[in-house]
mmCIF file of C-alpha atoms and ligand atoms in Angstrom:
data_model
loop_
_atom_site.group_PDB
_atom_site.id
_atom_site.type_symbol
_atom_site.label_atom_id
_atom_site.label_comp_id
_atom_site.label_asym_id
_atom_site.label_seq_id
_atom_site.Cartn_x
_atom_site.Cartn_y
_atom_site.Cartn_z
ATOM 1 C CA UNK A 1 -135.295 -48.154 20.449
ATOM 2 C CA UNK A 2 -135.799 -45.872 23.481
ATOM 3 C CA UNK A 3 -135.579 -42.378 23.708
ATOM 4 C CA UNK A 4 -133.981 -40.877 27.118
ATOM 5 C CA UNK A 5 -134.330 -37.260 28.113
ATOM 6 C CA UNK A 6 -131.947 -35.219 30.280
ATOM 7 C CA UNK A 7 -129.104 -37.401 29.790
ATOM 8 C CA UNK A 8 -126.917 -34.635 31.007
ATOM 9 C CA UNK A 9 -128.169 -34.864 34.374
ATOM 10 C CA UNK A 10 -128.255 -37.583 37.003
ATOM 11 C CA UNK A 11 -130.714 -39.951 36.191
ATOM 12 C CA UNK A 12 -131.228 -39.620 32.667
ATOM 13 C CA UNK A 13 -127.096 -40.395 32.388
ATOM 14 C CA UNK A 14 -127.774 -43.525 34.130
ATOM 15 C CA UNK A 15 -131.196 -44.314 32.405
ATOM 16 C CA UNK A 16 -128.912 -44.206 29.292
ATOM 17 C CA UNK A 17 -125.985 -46.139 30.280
ATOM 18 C CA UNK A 18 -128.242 -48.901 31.334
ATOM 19 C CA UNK A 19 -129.925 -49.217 28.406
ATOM 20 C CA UNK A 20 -126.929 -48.935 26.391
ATOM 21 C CA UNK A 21 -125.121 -51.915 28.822
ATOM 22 C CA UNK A 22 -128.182 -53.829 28.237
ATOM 23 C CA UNK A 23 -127.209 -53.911 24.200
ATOM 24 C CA UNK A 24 -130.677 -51.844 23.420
ATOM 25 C CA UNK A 25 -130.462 -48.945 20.760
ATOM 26 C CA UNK A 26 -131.312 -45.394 22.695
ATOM 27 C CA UNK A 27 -131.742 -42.224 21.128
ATOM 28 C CA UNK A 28 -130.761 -39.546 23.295
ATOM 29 C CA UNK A 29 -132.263 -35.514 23.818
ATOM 30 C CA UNK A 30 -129.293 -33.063 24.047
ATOM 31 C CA UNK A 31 -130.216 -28.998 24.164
ATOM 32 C CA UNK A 32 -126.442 -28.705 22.877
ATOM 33 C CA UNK A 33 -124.544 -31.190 20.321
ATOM 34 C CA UNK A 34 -121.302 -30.693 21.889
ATOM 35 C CA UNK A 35 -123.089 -32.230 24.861
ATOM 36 C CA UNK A 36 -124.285 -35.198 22.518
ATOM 37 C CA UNK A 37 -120.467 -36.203 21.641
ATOM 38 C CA UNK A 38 -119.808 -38.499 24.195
ATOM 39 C CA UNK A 39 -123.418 -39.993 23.761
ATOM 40 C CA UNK A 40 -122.514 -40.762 20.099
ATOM 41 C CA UNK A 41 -119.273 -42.330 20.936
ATOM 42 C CA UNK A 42 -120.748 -44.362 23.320
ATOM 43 C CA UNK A 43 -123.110 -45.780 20.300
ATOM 44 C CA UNK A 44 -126.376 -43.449 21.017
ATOM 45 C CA UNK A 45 -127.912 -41.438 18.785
ATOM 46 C CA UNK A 46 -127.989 -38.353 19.208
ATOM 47 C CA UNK A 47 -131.142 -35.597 18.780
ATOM 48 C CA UNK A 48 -130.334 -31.869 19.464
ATOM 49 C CA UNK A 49 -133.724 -30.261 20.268
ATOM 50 C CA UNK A 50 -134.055 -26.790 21.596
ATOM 51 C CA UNK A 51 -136.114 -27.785 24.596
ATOM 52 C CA UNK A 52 -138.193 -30.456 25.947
ATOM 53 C CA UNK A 53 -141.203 -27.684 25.465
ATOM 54 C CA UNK A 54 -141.064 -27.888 21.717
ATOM 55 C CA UNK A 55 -143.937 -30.315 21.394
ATOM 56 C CA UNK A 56 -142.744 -31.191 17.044
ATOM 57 C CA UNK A 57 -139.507 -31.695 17.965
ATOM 58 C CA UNK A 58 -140.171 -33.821 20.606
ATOM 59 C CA UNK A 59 -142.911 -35.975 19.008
ATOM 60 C CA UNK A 60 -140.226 -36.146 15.852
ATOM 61 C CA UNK A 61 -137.746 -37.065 18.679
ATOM 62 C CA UNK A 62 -140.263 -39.989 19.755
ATOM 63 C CA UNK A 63 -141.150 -41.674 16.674
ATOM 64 C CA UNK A 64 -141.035 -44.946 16.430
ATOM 65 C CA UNK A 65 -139.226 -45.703 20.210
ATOM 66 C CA UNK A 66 -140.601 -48.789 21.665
ATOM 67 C CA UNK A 67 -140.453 -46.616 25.152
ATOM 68 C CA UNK A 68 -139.405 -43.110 26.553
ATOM 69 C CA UNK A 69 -137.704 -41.461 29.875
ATOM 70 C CA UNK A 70 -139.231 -38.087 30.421
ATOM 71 C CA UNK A 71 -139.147 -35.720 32.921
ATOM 72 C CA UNK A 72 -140.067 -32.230 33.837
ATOM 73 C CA UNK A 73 -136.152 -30.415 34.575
ATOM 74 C CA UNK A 74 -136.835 -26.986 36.768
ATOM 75 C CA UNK A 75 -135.643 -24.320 35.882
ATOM 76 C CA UNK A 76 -135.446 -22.124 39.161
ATOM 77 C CA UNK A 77 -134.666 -18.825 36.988
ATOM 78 C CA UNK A 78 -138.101 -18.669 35.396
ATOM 79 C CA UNK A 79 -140.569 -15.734 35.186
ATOM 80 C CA UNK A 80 -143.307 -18.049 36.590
ATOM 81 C CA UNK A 81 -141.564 -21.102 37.666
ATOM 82 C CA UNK A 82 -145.081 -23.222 37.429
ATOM 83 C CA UNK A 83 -146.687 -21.945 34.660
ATOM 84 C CA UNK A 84 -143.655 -23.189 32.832
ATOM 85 C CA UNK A 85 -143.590 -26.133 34.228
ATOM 86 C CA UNK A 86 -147.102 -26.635 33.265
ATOM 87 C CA UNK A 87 -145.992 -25.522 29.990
ATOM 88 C CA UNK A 88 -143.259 -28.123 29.254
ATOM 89 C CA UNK A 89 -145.709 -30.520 31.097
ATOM 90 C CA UNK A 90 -148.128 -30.108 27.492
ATOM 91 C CA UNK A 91 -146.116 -30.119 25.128
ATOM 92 C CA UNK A 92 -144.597 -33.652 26.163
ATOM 93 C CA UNK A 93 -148.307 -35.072 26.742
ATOM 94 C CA UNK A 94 -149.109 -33.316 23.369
ATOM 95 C CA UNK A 95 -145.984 -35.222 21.922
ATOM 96 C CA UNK A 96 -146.596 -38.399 23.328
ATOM 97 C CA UNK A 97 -149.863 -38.566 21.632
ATOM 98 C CA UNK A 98 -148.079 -37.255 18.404
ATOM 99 C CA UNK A 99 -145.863 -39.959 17.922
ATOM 100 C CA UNK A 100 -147.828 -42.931 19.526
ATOM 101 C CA UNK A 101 -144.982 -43.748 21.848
ATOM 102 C CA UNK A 102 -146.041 -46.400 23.868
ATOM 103 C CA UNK A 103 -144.180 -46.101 26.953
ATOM 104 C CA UNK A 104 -143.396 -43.479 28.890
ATOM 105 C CA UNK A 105 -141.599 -43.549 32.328
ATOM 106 C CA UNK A 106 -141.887 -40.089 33.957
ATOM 107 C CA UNK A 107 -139.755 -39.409 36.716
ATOM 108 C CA UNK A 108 -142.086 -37.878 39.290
ATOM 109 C CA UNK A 109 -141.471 -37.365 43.318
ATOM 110 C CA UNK A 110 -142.719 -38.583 46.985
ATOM 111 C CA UNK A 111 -146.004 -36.046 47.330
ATOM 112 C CA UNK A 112 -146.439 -36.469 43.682
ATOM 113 C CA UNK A 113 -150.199 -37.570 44.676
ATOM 114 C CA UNK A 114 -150.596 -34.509 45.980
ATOM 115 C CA UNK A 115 -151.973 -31.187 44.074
ATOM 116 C CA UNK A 116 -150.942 -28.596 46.771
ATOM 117 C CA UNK A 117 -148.870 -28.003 50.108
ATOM 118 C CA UNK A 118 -145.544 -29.506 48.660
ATOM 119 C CA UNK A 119 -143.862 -26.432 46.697
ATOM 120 C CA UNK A 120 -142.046 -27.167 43.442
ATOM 121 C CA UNK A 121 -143.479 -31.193 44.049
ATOM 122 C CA UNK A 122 -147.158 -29.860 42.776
ATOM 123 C CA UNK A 123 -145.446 -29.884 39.084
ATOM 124 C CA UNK A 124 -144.939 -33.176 38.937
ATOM 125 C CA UNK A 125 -148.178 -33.635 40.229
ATOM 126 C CA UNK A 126 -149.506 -31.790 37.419
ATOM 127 C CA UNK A 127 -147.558 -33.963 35.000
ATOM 128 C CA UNK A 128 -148.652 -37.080 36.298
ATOM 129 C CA UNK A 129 -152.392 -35.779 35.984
ATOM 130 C CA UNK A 130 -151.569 -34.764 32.364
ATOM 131 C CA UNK A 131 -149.832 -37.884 31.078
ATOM 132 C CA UNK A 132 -152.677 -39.953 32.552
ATOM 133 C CA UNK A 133 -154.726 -38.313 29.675
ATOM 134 C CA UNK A 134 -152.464 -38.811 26.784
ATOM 135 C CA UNK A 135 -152.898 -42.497 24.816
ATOM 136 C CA UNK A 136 -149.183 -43.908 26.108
ATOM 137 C CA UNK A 137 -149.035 -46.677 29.089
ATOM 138 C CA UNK A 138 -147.316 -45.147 31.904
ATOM 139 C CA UNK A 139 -144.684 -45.687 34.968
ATOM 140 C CA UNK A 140 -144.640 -42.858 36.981
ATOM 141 C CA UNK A 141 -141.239 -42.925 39.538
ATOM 142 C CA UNK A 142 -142.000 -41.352 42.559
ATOM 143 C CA UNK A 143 -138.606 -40.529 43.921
ATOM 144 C CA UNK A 144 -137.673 -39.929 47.294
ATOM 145 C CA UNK A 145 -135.781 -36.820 48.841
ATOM 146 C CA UNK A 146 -132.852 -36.907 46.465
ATOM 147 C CA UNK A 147 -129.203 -37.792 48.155
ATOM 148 C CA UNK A 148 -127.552 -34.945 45.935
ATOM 149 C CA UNK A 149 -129.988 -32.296 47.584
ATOM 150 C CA UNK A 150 -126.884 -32.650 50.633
ATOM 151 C CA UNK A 151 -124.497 -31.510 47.834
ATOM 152 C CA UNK A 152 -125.369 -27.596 48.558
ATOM 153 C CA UNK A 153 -124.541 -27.583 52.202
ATOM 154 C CA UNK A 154 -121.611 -30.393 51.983
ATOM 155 C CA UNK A 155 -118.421 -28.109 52.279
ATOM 156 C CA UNK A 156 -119.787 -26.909 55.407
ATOM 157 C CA UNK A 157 -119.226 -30.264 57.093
ATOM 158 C CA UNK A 158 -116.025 -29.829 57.166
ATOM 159 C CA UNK A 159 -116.080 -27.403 59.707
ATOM 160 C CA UNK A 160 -118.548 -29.756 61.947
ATOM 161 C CA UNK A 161 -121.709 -28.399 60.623
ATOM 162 C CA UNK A 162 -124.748 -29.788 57.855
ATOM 163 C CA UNK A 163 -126.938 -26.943 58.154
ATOM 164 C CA UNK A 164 -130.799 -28.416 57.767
ATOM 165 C CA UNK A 165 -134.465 -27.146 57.022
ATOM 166 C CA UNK A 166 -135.513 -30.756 58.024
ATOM 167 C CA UNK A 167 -135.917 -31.392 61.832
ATOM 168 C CA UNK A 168 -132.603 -33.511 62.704
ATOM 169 C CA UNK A 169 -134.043 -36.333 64.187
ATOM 170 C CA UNK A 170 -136.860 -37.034 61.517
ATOM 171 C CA UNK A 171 -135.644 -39.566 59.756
ATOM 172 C CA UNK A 172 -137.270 -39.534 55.561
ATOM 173 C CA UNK A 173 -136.690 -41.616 52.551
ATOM 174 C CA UNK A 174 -134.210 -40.734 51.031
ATOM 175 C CA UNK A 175 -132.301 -41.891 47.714
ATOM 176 C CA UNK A 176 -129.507 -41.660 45.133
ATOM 177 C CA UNK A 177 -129.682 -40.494 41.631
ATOM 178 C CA UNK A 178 -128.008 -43.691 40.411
ATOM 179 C CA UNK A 179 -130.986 -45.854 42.115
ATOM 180 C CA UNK A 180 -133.441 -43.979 39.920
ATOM 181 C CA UNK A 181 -131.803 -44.158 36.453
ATOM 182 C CA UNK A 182 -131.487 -47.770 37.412
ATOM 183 C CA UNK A 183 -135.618 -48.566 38.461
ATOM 184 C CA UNK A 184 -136.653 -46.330 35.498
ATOM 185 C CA UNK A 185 -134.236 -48.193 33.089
ATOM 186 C CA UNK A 186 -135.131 -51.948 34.384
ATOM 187 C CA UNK A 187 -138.891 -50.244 33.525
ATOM 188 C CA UNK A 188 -138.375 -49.234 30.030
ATOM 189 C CA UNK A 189 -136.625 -52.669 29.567
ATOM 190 C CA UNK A 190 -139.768 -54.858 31.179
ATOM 191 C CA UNK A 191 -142.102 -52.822 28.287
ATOM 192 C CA UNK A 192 -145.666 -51.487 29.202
ATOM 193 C CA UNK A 193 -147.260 -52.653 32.331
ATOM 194 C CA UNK A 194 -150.144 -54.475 32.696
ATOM 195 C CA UNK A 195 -152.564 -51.956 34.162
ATOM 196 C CA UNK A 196 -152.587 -48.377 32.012
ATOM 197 C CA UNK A 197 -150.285 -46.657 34.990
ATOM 198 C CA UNK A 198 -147.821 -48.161 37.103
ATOM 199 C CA UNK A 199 -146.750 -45.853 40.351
ATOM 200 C CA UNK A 200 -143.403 -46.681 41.635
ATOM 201 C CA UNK A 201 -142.514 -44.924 45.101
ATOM 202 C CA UNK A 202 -138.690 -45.253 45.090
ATOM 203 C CA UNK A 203 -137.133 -45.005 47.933
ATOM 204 C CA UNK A 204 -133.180 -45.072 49.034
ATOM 205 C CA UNK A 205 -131.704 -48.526 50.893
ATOM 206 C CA UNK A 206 -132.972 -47.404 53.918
ATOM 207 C CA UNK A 207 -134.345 -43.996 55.652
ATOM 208 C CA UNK A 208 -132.143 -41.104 56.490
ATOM 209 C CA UNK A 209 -132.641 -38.998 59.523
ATOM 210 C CA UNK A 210 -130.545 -35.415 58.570
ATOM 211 C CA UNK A 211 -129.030 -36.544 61.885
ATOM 212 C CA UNK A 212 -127.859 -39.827 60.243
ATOM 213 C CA UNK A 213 -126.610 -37.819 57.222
ATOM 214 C CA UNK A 214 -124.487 -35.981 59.479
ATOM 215 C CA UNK A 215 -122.826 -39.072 60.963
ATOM 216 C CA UNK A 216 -121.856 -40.231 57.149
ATOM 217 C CA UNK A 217 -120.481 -36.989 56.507
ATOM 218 C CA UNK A 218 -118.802 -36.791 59.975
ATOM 219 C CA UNK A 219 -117.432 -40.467 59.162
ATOM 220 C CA UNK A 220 -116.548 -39.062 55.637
ATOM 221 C CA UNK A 221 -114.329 -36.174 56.346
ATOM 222 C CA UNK A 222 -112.862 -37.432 59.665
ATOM 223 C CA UNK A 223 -114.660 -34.628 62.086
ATOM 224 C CA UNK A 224 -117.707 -34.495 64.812
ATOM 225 C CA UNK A 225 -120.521 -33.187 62.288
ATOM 226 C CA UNK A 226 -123.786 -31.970 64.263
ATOM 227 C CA UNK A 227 -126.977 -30.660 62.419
ATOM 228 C CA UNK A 228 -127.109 -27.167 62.428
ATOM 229 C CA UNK A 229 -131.049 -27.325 62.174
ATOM 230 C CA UNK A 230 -132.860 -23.872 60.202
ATOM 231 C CA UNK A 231 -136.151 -23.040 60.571
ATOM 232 C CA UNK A 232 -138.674 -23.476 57.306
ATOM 233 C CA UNK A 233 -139.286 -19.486 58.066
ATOM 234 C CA UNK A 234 -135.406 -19.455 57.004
ATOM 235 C CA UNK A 235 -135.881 -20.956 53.894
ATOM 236 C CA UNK A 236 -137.072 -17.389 51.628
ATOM 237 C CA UNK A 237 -134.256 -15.551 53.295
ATOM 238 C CA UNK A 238 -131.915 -18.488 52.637
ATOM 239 C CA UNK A 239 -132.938 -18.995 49.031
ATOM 240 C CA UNK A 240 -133.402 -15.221 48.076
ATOM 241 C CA UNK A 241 -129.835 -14.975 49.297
ATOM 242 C CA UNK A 242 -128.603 -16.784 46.316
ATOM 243 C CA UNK A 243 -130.597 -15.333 43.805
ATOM 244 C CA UNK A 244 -133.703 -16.987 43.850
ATOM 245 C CA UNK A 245 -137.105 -15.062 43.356
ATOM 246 C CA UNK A 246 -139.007 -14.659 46.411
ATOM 247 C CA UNK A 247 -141.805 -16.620 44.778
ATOM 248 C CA UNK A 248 -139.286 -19.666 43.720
ATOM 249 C CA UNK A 249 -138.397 -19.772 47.158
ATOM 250 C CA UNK A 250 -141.667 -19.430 48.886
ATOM 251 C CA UNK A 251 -142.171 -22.851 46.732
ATOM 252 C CA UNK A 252 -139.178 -24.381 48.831
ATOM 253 C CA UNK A 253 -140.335 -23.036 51.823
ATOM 254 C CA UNK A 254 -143.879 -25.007 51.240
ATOM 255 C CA UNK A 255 -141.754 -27.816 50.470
ATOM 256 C CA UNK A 256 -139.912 -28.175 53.785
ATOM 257 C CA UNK A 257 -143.186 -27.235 55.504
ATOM 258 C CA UNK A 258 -144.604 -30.414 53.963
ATOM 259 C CA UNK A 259 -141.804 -32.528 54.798
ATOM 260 C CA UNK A 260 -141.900 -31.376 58.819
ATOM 261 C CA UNK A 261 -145.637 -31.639 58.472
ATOM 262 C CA UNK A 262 -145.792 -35.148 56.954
ATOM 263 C CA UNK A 263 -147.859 -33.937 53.381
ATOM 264 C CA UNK A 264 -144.510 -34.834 51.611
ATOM 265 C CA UNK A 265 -144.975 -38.895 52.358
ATOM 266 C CA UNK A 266 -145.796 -41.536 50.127
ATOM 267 C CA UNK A 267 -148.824 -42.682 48.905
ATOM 268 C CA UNK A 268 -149.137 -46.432 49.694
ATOM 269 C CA UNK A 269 -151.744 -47.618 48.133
ATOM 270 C CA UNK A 270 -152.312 -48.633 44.435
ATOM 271 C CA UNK A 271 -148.402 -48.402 43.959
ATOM 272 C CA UNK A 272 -145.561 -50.038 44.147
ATOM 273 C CA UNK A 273 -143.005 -49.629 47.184
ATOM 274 C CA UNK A 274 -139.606 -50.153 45.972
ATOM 275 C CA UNK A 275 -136.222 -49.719 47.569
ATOM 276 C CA UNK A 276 -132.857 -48.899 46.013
ATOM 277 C CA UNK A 277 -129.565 -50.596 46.904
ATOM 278 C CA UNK A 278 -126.603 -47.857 46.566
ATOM 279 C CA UNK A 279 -125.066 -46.969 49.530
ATOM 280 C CA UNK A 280 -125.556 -43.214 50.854
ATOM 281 C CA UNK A 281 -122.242 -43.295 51.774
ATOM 282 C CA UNK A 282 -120.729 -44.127 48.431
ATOM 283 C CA UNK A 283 -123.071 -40.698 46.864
ATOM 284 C CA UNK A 284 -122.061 -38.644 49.682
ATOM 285 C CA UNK A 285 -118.518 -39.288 49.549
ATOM 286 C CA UNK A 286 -118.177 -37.234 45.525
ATOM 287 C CA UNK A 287 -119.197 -33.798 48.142
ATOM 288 C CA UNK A 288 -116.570 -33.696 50.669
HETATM 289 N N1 NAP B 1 -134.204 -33.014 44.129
HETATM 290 C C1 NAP B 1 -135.113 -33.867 44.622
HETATM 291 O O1 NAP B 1 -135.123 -34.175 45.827
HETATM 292 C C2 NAP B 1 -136.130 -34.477 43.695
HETATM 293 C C3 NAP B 1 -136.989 -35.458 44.200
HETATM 294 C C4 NAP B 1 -137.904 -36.076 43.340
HETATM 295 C C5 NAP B 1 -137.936 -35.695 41.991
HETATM 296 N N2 NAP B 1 -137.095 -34.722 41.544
HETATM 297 C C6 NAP B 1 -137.127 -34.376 40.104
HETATM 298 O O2 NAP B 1 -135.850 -34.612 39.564
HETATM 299 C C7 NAP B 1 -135.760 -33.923 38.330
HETATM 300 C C8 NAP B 1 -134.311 -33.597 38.022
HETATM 301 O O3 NAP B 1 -133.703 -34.813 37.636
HETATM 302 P P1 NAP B 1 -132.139 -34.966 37.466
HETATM 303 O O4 NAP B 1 -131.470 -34.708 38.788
HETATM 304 O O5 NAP B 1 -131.891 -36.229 36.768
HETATM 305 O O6 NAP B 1 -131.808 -33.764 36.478
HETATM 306 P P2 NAP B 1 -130.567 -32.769 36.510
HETATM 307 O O7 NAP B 1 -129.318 -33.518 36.888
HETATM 308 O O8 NAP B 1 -130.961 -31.557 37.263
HETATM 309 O O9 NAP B 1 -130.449 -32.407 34.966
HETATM 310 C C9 NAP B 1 -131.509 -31.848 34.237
HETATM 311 C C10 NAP B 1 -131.442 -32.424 32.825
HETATM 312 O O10 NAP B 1 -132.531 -31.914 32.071
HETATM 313 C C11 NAP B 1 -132.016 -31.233 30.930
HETATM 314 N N3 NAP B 1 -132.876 -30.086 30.675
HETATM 315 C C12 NAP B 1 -133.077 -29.027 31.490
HETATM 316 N N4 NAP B 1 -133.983 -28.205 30.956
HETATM 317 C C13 NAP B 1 -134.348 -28.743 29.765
HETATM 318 C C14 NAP B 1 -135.233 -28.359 28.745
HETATM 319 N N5 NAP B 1 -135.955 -27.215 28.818
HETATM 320 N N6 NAP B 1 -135.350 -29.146 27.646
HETATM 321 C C15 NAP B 1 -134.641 -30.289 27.541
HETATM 322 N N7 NAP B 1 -133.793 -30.737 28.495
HETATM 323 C C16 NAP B 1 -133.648 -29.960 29.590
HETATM 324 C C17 NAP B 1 -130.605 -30.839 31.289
HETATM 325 O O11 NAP B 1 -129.866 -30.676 30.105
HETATM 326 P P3 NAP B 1 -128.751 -29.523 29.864
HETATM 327 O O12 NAP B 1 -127.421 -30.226 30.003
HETATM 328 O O13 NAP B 1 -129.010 -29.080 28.485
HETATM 329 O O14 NAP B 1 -128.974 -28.459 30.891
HETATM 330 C C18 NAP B 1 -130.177 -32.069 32.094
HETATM 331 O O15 NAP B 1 -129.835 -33.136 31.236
HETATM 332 C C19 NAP B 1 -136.705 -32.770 38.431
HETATM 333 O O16 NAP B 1 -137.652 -32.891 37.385
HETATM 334 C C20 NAP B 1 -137.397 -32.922 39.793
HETATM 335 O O17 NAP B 1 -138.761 -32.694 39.685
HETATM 336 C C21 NAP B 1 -136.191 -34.121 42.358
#
């Protein structure tokens, strides 16, 4: 049996589906039981647990799977957006030891190898630093720049624009939600690796250039798009605009600043360099 966390979101949906396809029994983590319903009909079972950060739930949630999909969801509103990720970071390392689970694949991100200088990425890094203490073998999936990011700014291409903190011409990996429920699920199915942690560094069929974004979108909705390129000083104004806090967005602005600066890269070495196979296009295309 394997357990699969945030299962209303992107990748642990398709972590779940997978599994499920593949005939293997998967408990699911729901916050909400009307959210569970279509899990259950699907042939899941279902465990409603406040959050991911109450460590006796979760260890309760993990008994007795044969492997896990965990991850660290942001939550952009908090007081003191790392301390809490930090926070949910313990309890699942605390649960993991709890309930002897004894394979956890933790969806981490490019930079994840890195404890500062990449904004909202030095949680993850913290998580993968945690985990690597608890007793559970471990796949860590370093994801790439997610696809969906694009979602935000999409309606603006129809009027010939994809506004961008990332230079236009500098082309990054890049990759789709439905590549990383996919890795992580053929993961859990393979068991345990060999060595005590496995890195994946997950990257999208090919590299994306915002430039090349805007030619999919531009393809997409019928119209010239250019790249209306922002600088990374725009990014608190931008951010605080919508109702972030000034210290959430100062995250994001480190963030970009490590992308233009090359800090948010892979590792390389001691990992695994996968690539994904879905099409950019065919992720793109649910925006416009
Ligand atoms: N964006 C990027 O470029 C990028 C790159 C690399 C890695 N990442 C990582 O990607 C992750 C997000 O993955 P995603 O896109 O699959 O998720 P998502 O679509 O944003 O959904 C988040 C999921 O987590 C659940 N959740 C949120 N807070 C929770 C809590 N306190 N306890 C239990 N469940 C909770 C949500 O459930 P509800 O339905 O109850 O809300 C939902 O199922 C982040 O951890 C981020 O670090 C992002």
């Amino acid at each position: 049996m394997f357990v699969v966390a945030g299962v209303t979101g992107n990748t642990g949906s398709v972590v779940a589906e997978t599994l499920l396809a593949a005939g293997k029994k998967v408990r699911v983590l729901v916050r909400d039981s009307a959210k569970g319903a279509p899990w259950q009909a699907k042939g899941a079972e279902v465990r409603v647990l406040a959050s991911l950060d109450d460590e006796a739930a979760l260890a309760s949630a993990l008994e007795g799977a044969e492997g896990a999909y965990l991850l660290s969801p942001p939550d952009v509103g908090a007081a003191d957006f790392l301390a809490q990720r930090r926070a949910t970071v313990d309890a699942i390392a605390a649960a993991i030891d709890r309930s002897n689970v004894a394979h956890v694949v933790f969806l981490s991100s490019i930079g994840g190898q890195h404890e500062g200088g990449t904004g909202p990425i030095r949680t993850v890094h913290y998580g993968e630093q945690r985990l690597a203490k608890t007793k559970a073998k471990l796949t860590f999936v370093r994801a790439a720049y997610f696809l969906e990011n694009w979602a935000a700014v999409a309606p603006a291409t129809k009027g010939g624009k994809l506004p961008s903190f990332i230079r236009a011409d500098q082309a990054i990996p890049m990759v789709g939600t439905r590549d990383i429920g996919a890795v992580a699920a053929r993961a859990l199915l393979e068991g345990p690796p060999a060595s005590r942690i496995d890195i994946i560094e997950l990257a999208g069929s090919r590299d994306l250039s915002p430039r090349d974004v805007a030619a999919i979108f531009g393809s997409l909705v019928g119209t010239q798009v250019e790249v209306q390129e922002a600088p990374t000083s725009a990014v608190v104004p931008t951010f605080t605009g919508f109702g972030i806090s000034s210290s959430v967005a100062g995250l994001f602005e480190e963030m970009y600043e490590g992308i233009a600066n090359g800090k948010v890269a892979w590792e390389g070495t001691n990992v695994r360099a996968v690539r994904g196979t879905v099409d950019p296009a065919s992720v793109l295309r649910a925006f416009v």
